[in-house]
Amino acid sequence: MDDNARPSRRPRPWVLLTGVVLITGAVLAALVLATRAPRAPEPSSTPAGSSAPVLRGETLRVLLIGDPFALAIQEVSAELERRTGARFELEVVGYDDVRRLTLRNAQDKVSAYDIICFDAVWAGEYGERDVLLPLDELISGSRALVEPEDFLDIAYAQGRDHGRQLGLPIQTHAELLWYREDLLAADGLKPPQTTEELLAVARHYQKPGAGRYGILWNGQRGQPFGQQMAHFYAAFGQPLLDAQGRPTLNTPKGVAAARFALELLKVSPPDVVNTAWDQRPLRMAQGSVAMTYEWGARTYLVEEAPSSLAAGKIGYSAPPHAPGEAAVTPIGTWSLGIPANIGPRRELAWHALAWLTSRETQGLLARHGSGGMPRKSLLRDPELVRRYPVFTVMDQLGQAGQLQDWMRPAVPQWPQLAEILGTTYHDMLLGRLTPEQAAAQAQQQAEALFPPHAVEP
């Protein structure tokens, strides 16, 4: 197929994988990857049913978030090209930009991308808008390569909407509590299991005069804090929506979650209200915080950074829950999907997607920094477990049934709901609202997103 004949709806900052990849969302993470020592070429093998030969001579255009799996793809670019004979052009952007560009691309007659990554929480919105191509028929014809049963069940399900599989997992990880194992052991403290224990440990290490703080979390206004508040709600046993899909933000448990956020504010760095995802592990690596909430795939920012003061000193556990509530661990998944307006490149895009998410390719990516693994077999691989201790924690939590996604419901209104949480409760952090006022205001705004006639039976 002549790639030059393919319509280009808008100019894009395409950069070949074999050159420099444009990254606007995770520059600091890329700098960490750049400091790693060069590795020997990976042995190449092509499993039965591999899609790789079909890709030879092709150019694939891919939209990605600046997360560890994308940075790993960047690092092994030459090896990917050697194995497939294809070129992968990446557009790697920040969290909000992935969704924005995807929705804009969906308005074009023919997609500018062959493959698009998406957060599990967008599956409902993308399904409702027919943004992505259903993959069920394609998966049925390629089961030997796809191996659906090897994916974590919840990760595979997060790529589905109304019975249609819209994507295959490329990165799955849980938001865990990271803690300085060495500090707690030296002081005779146990890793906290409840929110009360967490606050007690954080107070023990809160020493602003010495530039040291108890804990870090996503406090940045908007989506970052909205996601964090959804997880705090879960820790107090409060879903954001009830069984009928109606908002349940202004409840006693919801107010308790808000008060917990205010208590955390007292044992955190003063700039926590401006802190988001990648900043948390980087501050942990600097040794300035004793604990942080963070996604498991980012452990390399602490464990593998040459300048890290905390490498080999971090413990990982389920996030603390409120006393009397069940332990629950939020899980997130990035999947790869194909735009519904892909046009005649449908089969080519599918071969590329199936190959990128295959067990072989994901194993390659894991050996180069992709620490959020959706495949059961790789979570239990001895070599990878030694490199990523968090894999064992993920596997144990999965077997215990603690990995859940109900705290961030994949409804079409999720982006707006997260924005409400992340702005209303941010005003609370700034002292403009009480927890009770914030919960009432968030409830009122959320109800406007879910009018009664829009609720599914």
PDB file of C-alpha atoms in Angstrom, residues 8 16 22 45 50 57 68 99 101 109 115 118 120-121 128 169 248 251 276 283 285 308 311 352 402 406 447:
ATOM      1  CA  SER A   8      -3.666  13.720   5.426  1.00  0.00           C
ATOM      2  CA  LEU A  16      10.031   8.714  12.892  1.00  0.00           C
ATOM      3  CA  LEU A  22       8.208  14.469  19.970  1.00  0.00           C
ATOM      4  CA  SER A  45      12.016 -14.439  17.156  1.00  0.00           C
ATOM      5  CA  SER A  50       2.914 -13.351  14.021  1.00  0.00           C
ATOM      6  CA  GLY A  57       7.825  -1.800   4.177  1.00  0.00           C
ATOM      7  CA  PRO A  68       6.338   4.270  30.357  1.00  0.00           C
ATOM      8  CA  ARG A  99      -8.233  12.664  24.184  1.00  0.00           C
ATOM      9  CA  LEU A 101      -6.535  14.859  19.374  1.00  0.00           C
ATOM     10  CA  LYS A 109     -13.274  11.548   6.793  1.00  0.00           C
ATOM     11  CA  ILE A 115      -3.419   3.248  16.145  1.00  0.00           C
ATOM     12  CA  PHE A 118      -6.870   5.395  25.222  1.00  0.00           C
ATOM     13  CA  ALA A 120      -9.974   2.938  30.266  1.00  0.00           C
ATOM     14  CA  VAL A 121     -12.142   5.776  31.596  1.00  0.00           C
ATOM     15  CA  GLU A 128     -20.971   6.237  22.476  1.00  0.00           C
ATOM     16  CA  PRO A 169      -4.211  -3.554  26.879  1.00  0.00           C
ATOM     17  CA  THR A 248     -23.463  10.148  44.934  1.00  0.00           C
ATOM     18  CA  THR A 251     -22.757  11.706  51.295  1.00  0.00           C
ATOM     19  CA  ALA A 276       0.678  15.831  39.283  1.00  0.00           C
ATOM     20  CA  ARG A 283      10.284  13.830  44.417  1.00  0.00           C
ATOM     21  CA  ALA A 285      13.738   9.800  44.152  1.00  0.00           C
ATOM     22  CA  SER A 308      17.936   8.513  42.841  1.00  0.00           C
ATOM     23  CA  ALA A 311      16.569   3.247  44.686  1.00  0.00           C
ATOM     24  CA  ALA A 352       0.329  -3.705  13.858  1.00  0.00           C
ATOM     25  CA  GLN A 402      -8.631  -6.095  45.232  1.00  0.00           C
ATOM     26  CA  TRP A 406     -15.513   1.191  39.836  1.00  0.00           C
ATOM     27  CA  GLU A 447     -26.334  16.079  38.664  1.00  0.00           C
TER      28      GLU A 447
END
